[in-house]
mmCIF file of C-alpha atoms in Angstrom:
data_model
loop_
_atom_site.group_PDB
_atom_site.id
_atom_site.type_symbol
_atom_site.label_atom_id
_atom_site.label_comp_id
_atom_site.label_asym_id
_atom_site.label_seq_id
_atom_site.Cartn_x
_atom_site.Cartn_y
_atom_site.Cartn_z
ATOM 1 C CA UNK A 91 -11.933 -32.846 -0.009
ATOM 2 C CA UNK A 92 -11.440 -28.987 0.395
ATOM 3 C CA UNK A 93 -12.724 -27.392 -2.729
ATOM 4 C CA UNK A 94 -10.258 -24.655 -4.200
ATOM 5 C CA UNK A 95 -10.932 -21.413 -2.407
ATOM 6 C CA UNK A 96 -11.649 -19.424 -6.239
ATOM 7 C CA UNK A 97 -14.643 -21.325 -6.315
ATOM 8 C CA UNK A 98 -15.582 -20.735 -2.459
ATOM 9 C CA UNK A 99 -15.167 -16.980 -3.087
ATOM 10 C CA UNK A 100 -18.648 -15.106 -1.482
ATOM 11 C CA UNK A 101 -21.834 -14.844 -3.698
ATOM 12 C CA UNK A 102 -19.798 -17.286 -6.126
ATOM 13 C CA UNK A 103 -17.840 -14.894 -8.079
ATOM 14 C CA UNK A 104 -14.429 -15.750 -8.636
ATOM 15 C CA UNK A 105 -11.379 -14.637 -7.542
ATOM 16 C CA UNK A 106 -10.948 -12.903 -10.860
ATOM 17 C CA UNK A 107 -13.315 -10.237 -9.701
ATOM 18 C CA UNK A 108 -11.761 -9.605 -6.614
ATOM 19 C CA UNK A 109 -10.083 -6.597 -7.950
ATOM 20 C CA UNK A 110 -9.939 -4.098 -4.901
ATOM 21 C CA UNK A 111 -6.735 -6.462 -3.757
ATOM 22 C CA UNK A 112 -4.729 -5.940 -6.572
ATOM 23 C CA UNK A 113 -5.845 -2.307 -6.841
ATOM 24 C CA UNK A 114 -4.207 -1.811 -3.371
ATOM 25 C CA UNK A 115 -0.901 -3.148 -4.395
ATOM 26 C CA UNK A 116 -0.677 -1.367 -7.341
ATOM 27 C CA UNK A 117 -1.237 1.714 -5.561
ATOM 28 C CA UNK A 118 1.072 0.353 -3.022
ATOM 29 C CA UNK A 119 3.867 0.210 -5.466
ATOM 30 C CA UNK A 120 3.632 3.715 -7.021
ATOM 31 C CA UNK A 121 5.628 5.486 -4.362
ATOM 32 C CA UNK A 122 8.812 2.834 -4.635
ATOM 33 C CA UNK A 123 9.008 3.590 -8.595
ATOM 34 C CA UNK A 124 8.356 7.561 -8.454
ATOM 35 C CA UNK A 125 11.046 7.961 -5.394
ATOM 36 C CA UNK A 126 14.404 7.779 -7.310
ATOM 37 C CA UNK A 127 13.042 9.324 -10.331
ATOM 38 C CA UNK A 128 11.730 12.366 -7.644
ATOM 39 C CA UNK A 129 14.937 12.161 -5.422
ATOM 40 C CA UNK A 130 17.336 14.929 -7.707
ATOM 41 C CA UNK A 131 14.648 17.251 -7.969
ATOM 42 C CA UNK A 132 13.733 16.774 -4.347
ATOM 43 C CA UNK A 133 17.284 17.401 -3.074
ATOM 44 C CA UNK A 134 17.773 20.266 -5.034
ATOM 45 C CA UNK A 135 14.246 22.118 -4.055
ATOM 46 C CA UNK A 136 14.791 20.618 0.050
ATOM 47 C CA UNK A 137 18.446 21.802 0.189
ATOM 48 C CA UNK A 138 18.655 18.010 1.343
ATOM 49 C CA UNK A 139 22.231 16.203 2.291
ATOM 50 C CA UNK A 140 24.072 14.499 -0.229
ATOM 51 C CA UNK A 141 22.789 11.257 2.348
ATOM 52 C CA UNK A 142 19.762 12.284 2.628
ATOM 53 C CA UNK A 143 18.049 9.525 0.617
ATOM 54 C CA UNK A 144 19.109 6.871 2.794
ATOM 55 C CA UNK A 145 17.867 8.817 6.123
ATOM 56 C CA UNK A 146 14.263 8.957 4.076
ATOM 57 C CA UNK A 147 14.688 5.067 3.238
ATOM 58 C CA UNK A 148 15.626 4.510 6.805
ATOM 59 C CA UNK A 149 13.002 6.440 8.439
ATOM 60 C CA UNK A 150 10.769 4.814 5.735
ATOM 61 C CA UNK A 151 12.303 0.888 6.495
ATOM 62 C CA UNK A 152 12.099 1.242 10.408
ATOM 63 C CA UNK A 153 8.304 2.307 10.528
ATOM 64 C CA UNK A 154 7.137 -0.334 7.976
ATOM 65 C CA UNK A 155 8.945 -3.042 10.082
ATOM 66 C CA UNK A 156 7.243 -1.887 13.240
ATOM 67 C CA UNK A 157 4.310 -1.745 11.497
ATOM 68 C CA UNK A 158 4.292 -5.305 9.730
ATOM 69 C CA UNK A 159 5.598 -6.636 13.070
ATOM 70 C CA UNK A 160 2.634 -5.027 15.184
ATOM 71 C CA UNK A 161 -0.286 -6.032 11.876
ATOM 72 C CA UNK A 162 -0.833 -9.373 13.448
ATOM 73 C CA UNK A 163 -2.108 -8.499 16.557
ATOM 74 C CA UNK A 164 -3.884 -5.917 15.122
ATOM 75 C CA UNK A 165 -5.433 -7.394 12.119
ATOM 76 C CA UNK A 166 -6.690 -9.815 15.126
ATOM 77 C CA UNK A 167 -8.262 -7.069 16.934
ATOM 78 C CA UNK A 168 -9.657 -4.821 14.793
ATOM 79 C CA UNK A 169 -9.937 -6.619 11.287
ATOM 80 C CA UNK A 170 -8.365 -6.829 8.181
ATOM 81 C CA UNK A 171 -10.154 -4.385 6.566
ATOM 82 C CA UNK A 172 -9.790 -1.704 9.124
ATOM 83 C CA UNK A 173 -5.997 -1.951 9.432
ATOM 84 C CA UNK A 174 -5.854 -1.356 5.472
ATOM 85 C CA UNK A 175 -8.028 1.471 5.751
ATOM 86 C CA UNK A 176 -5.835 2.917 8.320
ATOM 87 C CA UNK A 177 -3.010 2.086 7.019
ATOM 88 C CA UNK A 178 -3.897 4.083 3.820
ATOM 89 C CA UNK A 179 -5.187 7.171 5.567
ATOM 90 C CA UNK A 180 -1.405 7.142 7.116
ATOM 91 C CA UNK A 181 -0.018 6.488 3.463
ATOM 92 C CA UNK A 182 -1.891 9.438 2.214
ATOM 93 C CA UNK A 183 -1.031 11.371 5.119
ATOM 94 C CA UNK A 184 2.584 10.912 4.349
ATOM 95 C CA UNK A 185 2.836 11.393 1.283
ATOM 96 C CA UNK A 186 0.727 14.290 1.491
ATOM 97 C CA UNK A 187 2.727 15.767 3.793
ATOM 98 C CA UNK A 188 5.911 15.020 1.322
ATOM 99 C CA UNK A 189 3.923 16.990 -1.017
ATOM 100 C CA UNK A 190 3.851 19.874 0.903
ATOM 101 C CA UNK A 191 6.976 19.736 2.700
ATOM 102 C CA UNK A 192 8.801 23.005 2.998
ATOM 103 C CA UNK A 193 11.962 22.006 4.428
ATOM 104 C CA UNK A 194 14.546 18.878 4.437
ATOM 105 C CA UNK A 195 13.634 18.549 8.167
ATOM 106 C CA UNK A 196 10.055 16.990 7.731
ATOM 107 C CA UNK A 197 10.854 14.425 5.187
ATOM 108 C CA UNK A 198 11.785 12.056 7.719
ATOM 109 C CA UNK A 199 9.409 12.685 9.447
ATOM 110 C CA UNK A 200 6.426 12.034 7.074
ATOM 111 C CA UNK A 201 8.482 9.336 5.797
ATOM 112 C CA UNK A 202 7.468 7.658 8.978
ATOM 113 C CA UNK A 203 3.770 7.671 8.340
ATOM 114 C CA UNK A 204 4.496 6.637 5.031
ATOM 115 C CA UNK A 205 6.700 4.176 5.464
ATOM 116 C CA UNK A 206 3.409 2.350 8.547
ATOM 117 C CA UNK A 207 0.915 2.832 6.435
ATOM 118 C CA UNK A 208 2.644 0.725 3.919
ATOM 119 C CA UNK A 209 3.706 -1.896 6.204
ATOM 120 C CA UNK A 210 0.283 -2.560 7.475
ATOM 121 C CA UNK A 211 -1.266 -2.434 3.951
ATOM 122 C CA UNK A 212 1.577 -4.765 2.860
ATOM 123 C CA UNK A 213 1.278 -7.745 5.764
ATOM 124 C CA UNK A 214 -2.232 -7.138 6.171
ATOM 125 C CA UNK A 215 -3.049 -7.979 2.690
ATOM 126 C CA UNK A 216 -0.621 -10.517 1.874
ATOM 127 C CA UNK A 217 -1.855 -12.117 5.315
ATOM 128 C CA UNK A 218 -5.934 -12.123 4.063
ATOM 129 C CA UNK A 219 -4.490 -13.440 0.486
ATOM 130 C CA UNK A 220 -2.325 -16.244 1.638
ATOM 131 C CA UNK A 221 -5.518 -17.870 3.924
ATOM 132 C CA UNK A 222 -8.428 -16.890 1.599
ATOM 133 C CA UNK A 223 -7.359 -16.730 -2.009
ATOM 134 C CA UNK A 224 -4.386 -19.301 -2.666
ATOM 135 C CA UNK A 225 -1.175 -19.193 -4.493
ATOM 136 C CA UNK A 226 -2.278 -17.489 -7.840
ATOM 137 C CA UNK A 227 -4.136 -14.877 -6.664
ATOM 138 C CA UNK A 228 -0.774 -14.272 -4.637
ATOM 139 C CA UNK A 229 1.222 -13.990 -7.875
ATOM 140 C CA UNK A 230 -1.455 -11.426 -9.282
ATOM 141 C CA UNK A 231 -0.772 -9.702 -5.744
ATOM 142 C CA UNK A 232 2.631 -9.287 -6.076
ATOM 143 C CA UNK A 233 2.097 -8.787 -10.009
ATOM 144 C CA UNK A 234 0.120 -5.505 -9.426
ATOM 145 C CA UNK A 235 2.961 -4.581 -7.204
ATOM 146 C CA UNK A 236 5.272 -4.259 -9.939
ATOM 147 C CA UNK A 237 2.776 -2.626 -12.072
ATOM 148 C CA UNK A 238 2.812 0.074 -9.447
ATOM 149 C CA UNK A 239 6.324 0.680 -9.317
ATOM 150 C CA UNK A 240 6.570 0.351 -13.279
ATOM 151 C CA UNK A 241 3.756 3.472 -13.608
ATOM 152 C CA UNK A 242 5.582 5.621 -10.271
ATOM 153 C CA UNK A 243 8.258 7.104 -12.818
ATOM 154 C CA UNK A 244 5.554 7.682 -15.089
ATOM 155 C CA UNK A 245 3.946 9.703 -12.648
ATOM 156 C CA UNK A 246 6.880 12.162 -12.111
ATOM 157 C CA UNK A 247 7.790 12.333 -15.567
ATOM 158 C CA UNK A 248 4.197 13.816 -15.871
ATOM 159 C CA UNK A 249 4.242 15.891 -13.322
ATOM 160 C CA UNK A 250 7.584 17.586 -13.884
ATOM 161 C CA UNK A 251 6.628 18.024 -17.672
ATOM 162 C CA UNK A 252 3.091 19.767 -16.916
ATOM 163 C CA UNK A 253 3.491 21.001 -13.617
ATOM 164 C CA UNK A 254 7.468 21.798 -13.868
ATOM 165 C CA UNK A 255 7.159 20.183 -9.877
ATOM 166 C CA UNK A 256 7.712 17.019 -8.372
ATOM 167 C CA UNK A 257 5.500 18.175 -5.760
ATOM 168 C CA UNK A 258 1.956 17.377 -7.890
ATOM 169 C CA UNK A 259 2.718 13.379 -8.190
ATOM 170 C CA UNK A 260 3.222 12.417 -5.045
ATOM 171 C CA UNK A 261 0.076 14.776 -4.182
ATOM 172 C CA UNK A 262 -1.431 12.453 -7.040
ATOM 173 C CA UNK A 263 -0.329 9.185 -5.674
ATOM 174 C CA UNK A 264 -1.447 10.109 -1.972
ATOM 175 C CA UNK A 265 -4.967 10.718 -3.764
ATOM 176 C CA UNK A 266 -4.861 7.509 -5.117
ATOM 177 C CA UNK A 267 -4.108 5.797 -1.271
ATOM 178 C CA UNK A 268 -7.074 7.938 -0.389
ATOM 179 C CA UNK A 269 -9.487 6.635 -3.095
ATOM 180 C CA UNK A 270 -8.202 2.610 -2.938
ATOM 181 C CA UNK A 271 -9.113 3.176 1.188
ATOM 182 C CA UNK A 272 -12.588 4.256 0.828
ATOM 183 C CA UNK A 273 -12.755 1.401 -1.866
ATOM 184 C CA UNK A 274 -11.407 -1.030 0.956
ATOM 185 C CA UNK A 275 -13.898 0.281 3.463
ATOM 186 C CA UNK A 276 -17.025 -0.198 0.903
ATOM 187 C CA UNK A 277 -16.179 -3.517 -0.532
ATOM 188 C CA UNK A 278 -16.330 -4.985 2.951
ATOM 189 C CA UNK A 279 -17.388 -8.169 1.549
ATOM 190 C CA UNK A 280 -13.754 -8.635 0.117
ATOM 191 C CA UNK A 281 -12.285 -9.191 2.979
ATOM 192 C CA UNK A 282 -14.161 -11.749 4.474
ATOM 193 C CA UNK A 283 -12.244 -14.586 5.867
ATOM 194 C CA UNK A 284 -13.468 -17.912 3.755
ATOM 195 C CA UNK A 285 -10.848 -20.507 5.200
ATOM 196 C CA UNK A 286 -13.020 -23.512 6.394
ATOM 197 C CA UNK A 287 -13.967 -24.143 9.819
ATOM 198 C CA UNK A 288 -11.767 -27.132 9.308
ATOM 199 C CA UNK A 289 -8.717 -25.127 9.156
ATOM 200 C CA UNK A 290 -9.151 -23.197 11.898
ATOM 201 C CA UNK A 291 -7.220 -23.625 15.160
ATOM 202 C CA UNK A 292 -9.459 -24.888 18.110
ATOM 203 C CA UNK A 293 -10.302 -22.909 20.878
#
């Protein structure tokens, strides 16, 4: 009988400790809740369409599906913990760059690197979490998700009221990709794969 895989977790601590997981998604959700809260004081400071949300969104949607799509063969190549770290460095390049941005005509195109980065962070990780950690360390995945998307407004709000700029929180929230990747490439040991030999496909 297979043990439960919280109790198989590496140097026995349990999957409760395992934090650096739901940090990611957390982080991972910040930029969906701060983006329509941003978007009016974006337009108006980017001279940007009256459509120009959904070109962002759709710049955004086609590089995270390319990027999700492509994670497998990847992950398989280079390891889970290297496509997350990459895939945060191109987070944090995006939404730097969105920080920055001095005209409507690069939001698209940093939306791009956003919009990868997220997709491999998002298959990557729910990938590792479905084969190592089981269904309710999934729902805490997800969970932190929301969290992230509930604090993204937040983030504006402040940012607009001390800084009188969008501009400063989606600097802050590429900071934050930038911090949870170096945290993914030091706790190496959280990303081990723990599914038994048993379960593995035979060569």
């Amino acid at each position: 009988m297979i043990e439960p895989q919280s109790s198989r977790a590496a140097g026995g601590v349990g999957w409760v400790s395992h934090g650096t997981p739901l940090l990611l998604f957390v982080t991972l959700g910040l930029p969906a809740g701060a983006l329509g809260v941003a978007w009016p004081y974006m337009r108006d400071s980017l001279h940007a369409p009256l459509a120009g949300l959904g070109l962002l969104l759709a710049a955004f949607t086609a590089a995270y599906f390319l990027a999700s799509a492509s994670s497998g063969p990847l992950g398989a190549r280079v390891g889970t913990r290297v496509l997350l770290i990459a895939g945060c460095g191109l987070a944090a390049t995006g939404l730097l760059g969105l920080s920055l941005a001095s005209g409507w005509w690069m939001v698209p195109l940093v939306s791009l690197l956003s919009g990868g980065g997220s997709g491999f962070i998002d298959a990557a990780a729910n990938a590792h979490t479905s084969l190592n950690r089981g269904v309710r360390y999934m729902g805490w995945l997800h969970a932190s998700w929301a969290v992230g998307a509930a604090l993204g407004p937040l983030v504006v709000v402040v940012s607009i009221g001390l800084r009188g700029s969008w501009r400063a929180s989606f600097l802050a929230i590429a900071a934050a990709f930038f911090a949870v990747g170096v945290l993914v490439g030091y706790r190496r040991r959280d990303w081990i794969d723990t599914v038994p030999e048993l379960n593995r496909p035979s060569q």
